mmCIF file of C-alpha atoms in Angstrom:
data_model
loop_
_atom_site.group_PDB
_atom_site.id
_atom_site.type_symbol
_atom_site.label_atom_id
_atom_site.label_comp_id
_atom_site.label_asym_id
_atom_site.label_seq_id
_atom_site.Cartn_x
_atom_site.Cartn_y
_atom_site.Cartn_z
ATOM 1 C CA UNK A 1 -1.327 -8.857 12.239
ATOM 2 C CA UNK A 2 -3.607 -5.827 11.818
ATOM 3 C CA UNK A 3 -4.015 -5.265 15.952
ATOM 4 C CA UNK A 4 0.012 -5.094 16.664
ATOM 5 C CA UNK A 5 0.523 -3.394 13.551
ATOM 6 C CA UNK A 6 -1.964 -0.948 14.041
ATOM 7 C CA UNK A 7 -0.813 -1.130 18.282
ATOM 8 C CA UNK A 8 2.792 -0.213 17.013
ATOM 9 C CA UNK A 9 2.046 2.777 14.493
ATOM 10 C CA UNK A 10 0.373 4.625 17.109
ATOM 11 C CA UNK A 11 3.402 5.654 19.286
ATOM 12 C CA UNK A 12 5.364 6.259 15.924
ATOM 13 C CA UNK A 13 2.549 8.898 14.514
ATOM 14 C CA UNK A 14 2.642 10.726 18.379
ATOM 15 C CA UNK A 15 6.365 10.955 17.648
ATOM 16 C CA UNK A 16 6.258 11.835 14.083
ATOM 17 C CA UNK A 17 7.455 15.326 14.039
ATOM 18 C CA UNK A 18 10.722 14.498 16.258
ATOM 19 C CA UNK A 19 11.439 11.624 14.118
ATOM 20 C CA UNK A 20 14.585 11.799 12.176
ATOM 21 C CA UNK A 21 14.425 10.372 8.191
ATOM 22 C CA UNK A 22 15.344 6.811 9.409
ATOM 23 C CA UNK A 23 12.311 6.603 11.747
ATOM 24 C CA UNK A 24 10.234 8.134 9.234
ATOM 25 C CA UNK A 25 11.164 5.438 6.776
ATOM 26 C CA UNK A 26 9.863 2.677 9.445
ATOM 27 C CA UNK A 27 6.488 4.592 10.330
ATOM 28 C CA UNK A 28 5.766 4.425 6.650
ATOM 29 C CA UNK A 29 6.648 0.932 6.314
ATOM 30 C CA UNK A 30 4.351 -0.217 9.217
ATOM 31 C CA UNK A 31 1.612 2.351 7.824
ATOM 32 C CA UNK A 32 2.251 0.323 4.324
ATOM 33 C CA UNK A 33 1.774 -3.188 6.592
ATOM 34 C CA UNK A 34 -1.429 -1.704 8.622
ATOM 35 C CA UNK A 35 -3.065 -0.319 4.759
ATOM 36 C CA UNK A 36 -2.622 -3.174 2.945
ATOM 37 C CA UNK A 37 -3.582 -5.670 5.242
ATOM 38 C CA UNK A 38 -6.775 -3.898 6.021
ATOM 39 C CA UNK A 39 -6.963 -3.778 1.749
ATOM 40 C CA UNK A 40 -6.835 -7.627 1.923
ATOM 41 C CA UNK A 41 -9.103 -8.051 4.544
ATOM 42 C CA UNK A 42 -12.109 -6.331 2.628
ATOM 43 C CA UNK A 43 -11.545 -7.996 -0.408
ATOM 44 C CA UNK A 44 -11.093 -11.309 1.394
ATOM 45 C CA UNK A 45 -14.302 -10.725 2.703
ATOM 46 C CA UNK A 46 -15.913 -9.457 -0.762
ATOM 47 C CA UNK A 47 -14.947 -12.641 -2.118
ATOM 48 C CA UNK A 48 -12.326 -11.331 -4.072
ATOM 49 C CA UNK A 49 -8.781 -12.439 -5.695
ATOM 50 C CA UNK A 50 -6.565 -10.287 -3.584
ATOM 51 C CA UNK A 51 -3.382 -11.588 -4.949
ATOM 52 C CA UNK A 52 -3.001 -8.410 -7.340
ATOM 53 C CA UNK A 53 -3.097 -6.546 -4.009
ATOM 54 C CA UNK A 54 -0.209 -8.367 -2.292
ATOM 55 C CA UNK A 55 1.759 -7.996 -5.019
ATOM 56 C CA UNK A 56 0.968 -4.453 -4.935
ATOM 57 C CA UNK A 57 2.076 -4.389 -1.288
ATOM 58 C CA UNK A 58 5.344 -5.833 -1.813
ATOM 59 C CA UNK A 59 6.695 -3.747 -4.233
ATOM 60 C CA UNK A 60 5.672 -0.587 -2.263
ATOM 61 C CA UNK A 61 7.424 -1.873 0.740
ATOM 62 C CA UNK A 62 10.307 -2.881 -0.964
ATOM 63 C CA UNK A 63 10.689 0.951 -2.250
ATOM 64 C CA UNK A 64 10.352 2.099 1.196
ATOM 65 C CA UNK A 65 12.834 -0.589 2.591
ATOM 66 C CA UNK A 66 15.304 0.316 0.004
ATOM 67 C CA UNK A 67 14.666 4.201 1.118
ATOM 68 C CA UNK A 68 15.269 3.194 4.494
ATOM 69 C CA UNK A 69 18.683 1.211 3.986
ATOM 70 C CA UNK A 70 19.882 3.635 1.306
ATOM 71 C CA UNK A 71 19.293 6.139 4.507
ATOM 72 C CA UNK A 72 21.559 3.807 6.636
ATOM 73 C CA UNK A 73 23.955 2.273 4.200
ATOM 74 C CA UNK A 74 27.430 4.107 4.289
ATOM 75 C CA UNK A 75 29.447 2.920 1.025
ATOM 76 C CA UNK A 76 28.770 4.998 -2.329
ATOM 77 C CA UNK A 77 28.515 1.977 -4.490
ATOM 78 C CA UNK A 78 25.759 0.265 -2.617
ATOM 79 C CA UNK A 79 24.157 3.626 -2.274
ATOM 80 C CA UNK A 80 23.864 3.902 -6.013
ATOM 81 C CA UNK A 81 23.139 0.149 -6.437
ATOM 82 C CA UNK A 82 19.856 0.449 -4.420
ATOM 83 C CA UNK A 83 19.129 3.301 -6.347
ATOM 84 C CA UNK A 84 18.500 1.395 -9.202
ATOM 85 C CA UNK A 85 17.576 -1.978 -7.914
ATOM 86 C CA UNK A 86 13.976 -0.955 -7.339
ATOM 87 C CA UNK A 87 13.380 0.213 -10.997
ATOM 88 C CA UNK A 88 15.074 -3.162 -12.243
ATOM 89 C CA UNK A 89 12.922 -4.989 -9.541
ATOM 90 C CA UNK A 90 9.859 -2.968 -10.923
ATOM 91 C CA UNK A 91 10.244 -4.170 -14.286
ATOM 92 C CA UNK A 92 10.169 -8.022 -13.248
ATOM 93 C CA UNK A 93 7.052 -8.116 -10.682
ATOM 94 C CA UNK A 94 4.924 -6.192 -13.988
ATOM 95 C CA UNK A 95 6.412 -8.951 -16.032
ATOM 96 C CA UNK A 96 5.395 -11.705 -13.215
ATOM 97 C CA UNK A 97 1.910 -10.013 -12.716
ATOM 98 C CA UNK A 98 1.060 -9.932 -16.276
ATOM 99 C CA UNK A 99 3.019 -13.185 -17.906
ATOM 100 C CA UNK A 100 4.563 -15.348 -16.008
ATOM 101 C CA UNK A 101 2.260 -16.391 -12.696
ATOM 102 C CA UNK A 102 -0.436 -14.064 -13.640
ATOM 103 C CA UNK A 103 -2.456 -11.631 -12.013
ATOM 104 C CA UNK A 104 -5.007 -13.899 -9.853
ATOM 105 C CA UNK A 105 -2.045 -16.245 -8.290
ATOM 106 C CA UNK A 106 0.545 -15.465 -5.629
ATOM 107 C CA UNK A 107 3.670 -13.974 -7.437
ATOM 108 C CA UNK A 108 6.631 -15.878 -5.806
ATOM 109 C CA UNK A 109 9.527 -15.599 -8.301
ATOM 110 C CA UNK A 110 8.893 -11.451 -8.074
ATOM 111 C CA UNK A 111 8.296 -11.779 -4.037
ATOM 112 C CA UNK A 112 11.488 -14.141 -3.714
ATOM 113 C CA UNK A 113 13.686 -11.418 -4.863
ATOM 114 C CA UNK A 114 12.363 -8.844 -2.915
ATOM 115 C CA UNK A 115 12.684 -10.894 0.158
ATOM 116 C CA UNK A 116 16.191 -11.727 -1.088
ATOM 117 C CA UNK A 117 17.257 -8.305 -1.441
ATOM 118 C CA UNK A 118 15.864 -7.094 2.053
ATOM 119 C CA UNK A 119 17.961 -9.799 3.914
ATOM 120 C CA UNK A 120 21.145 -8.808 0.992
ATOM 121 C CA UNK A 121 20.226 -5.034 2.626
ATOM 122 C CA UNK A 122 20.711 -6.239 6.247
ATOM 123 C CA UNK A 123 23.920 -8.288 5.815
ATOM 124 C CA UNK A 124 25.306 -5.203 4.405
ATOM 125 C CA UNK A 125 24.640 -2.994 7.143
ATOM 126 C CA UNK A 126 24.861 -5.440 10.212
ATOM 127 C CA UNK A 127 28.603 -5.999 8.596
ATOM 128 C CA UNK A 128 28.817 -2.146 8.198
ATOM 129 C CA UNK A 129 28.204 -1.658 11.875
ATOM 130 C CA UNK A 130 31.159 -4.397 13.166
ATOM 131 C CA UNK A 131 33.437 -2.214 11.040
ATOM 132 C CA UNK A 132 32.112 1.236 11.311
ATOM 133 C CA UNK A 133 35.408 2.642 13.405
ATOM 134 C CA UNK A 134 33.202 6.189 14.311
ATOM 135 C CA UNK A 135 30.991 4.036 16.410
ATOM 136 C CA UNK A 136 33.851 2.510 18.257
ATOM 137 C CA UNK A 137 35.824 6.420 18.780
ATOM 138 C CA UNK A 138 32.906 7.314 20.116
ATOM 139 C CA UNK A 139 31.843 4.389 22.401
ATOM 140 C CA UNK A 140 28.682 3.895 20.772
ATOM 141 C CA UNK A 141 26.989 0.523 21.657
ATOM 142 C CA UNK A 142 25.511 -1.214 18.492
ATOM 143 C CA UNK A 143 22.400 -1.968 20.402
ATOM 144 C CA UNK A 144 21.714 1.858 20.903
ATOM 145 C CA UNK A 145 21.011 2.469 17.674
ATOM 146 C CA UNK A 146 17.451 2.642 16.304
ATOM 147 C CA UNK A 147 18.712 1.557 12.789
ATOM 148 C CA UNK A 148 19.813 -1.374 14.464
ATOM 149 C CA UNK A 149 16.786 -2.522 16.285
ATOM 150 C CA UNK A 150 14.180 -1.837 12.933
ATOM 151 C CA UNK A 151 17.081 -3.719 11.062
ATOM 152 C CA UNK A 152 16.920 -6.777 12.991
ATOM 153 C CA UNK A 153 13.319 -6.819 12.980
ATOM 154 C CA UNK A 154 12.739 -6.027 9.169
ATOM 155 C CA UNK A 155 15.782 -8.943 8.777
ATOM 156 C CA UNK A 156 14.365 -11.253 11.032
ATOM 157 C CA UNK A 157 11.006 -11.513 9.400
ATOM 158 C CA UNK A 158 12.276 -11.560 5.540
ATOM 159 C CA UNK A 159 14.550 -14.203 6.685
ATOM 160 C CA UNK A 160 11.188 -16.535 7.593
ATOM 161 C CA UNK A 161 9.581 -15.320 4.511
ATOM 162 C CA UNK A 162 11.747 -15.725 2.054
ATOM 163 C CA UNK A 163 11.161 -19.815 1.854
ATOM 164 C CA UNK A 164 7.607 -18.886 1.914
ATOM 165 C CA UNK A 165 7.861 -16.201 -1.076
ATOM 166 C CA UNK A 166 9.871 -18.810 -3.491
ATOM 167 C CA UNK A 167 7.596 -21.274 -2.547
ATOM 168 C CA UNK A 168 4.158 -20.642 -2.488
ATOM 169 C CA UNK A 169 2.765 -21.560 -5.860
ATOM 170 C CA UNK A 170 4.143 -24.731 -5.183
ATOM 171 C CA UNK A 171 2.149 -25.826 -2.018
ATOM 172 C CA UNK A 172 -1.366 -23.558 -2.733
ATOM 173 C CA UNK A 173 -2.922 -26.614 -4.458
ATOM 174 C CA UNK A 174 -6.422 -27.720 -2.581
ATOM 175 C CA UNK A 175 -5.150 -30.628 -1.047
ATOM 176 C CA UNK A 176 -5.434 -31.097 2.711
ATOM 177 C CA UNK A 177 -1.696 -31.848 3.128
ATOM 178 C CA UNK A 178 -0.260 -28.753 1.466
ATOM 179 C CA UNK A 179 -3.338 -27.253 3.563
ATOM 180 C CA UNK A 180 -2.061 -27.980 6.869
ATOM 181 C CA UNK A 181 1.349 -26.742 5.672
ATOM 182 C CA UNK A 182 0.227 -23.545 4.331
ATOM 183 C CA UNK A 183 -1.776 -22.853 7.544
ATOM 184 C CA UNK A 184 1.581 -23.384 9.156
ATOM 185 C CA UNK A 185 3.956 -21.170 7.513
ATOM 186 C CA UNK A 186 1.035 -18.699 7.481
ATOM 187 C CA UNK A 187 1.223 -18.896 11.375
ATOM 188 C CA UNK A 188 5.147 -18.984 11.682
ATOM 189 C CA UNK A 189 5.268 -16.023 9.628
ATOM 190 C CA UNK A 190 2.217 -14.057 11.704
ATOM 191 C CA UNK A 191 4.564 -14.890 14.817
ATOM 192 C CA UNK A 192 7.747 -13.905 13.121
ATOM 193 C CA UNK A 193 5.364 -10.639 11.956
ATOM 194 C CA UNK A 194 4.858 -9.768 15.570
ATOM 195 C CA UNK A 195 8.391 -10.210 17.035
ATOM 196 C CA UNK A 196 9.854 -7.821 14.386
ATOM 197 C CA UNK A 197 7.243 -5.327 15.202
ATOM 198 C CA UNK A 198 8.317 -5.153 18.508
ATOM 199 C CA UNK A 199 11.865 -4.938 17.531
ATOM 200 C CA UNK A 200 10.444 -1.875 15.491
ATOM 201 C CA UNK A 201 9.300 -0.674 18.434
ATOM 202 C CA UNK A 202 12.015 -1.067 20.601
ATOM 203 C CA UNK A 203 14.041 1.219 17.846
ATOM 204 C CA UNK A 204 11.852 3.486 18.687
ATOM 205 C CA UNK A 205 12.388 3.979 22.256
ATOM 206 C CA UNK A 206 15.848 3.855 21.536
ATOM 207 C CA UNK A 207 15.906 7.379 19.816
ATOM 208 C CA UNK A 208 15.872 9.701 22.653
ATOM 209 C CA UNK A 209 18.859 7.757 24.071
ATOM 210 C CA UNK A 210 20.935 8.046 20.637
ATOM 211 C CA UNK A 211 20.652 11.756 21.386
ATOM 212 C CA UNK A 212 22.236 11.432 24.794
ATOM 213 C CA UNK A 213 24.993 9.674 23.396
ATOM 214 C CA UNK A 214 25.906 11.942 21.028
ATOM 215 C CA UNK A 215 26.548 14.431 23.319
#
């Protein structure tokens, strides 16, 4: 995942200046991605637990994903809801990290939620944009929107990792079986990992054309 993430942050750091908050929210998501996954590498390497690291990762991107759909997000009360969640959602993964699975394992009940939440995050908007009546006065197309495209690709991949979040503790024991099926979320989720990056991407091209149709 490192190459495409670190092939898809380029054109968003060329672009940085002209980016508008929403973009901005998405280049330091994929920055977050590119960081911590080179983090993981090294201490793979090292021969170190990295686990404390991923769980690191999560919660960062979760902040940032909430920044970005509290950016997007239209209604008052869900505005003010994801203003708190991460604080609430804070409190659980240092209470998962420290007693419940423990700093050295993979922190599923605190990841679960945070996966949960993200795809909670995209229902709520993608149902926003079917009834946002501005869009349809001014005969904007859904699928010109850049909030639309990085939605569908940050929704797309939480949607394949959520099953993998809830469920990892359970099928990390060293036994060839559970091997083979780790190996093969692990690879359903790199794939899933690529196709919303280029979803991300395509956002991206899509903000000079927003422009024209606002005008």
């Amino acid at each position: 995942m490192m190459g495409i993430e670190a092939l898809i942050l380029i054109p968003f750091l060329l672009k940085f200046k002209a980016l508008d908050a929403i973009s901005k929210w998405m280049c330091y998501y994929i920055f977050s991605s590119l960081v911590f996954a080179v983090g993981s590498a090294i201490t793979a390497r090292m021969g170190l637990n990295n686990m404390w690291l991923f769980s690191m990762m999560t919660f960062i991107q979760f902040l940032l994903l909430s920044c970005f759909y509290w950016s997007i997000i239209k209604r008052p009360t869900v505005k003010k809801l994801i203003t708190i969640l991460p604080v609430l959602v804070l409190v659980l993964c240092i209470a998962d990290f420290l007693k419940f699975e423990g700093i050295k394992s993979y922190n599923s009940i605190s990841a679960g939620l945070k996966s949960g939440l993200v795809i909670a995050y995209g229902v709520i908007f993608f149902l926003q944009l079917l009834t946002d009546r501005e869009l349809l006065e001014k005969a904007i197309y859904i699928n010109t929107l850049p909030e639309f495209w990085y939605s569908s690709g940050i929704f797309i991949y939480f949607c394949s990792s959520f099953l993998f979040s809830i469920s990892y503790n359970l099928i990390q024991l060293p036994k060839d079986a559970q091997q083979t099926m780790v190996l093969t979320l692990l690879s359903i989720n790199y794939i899933v990992g690529i196709i919303a990056m280029i979803l991300l991407y395509i956002g991206l091209t899509k903000t000079k054309r927003l422009g024209y149709a606002d005008n």
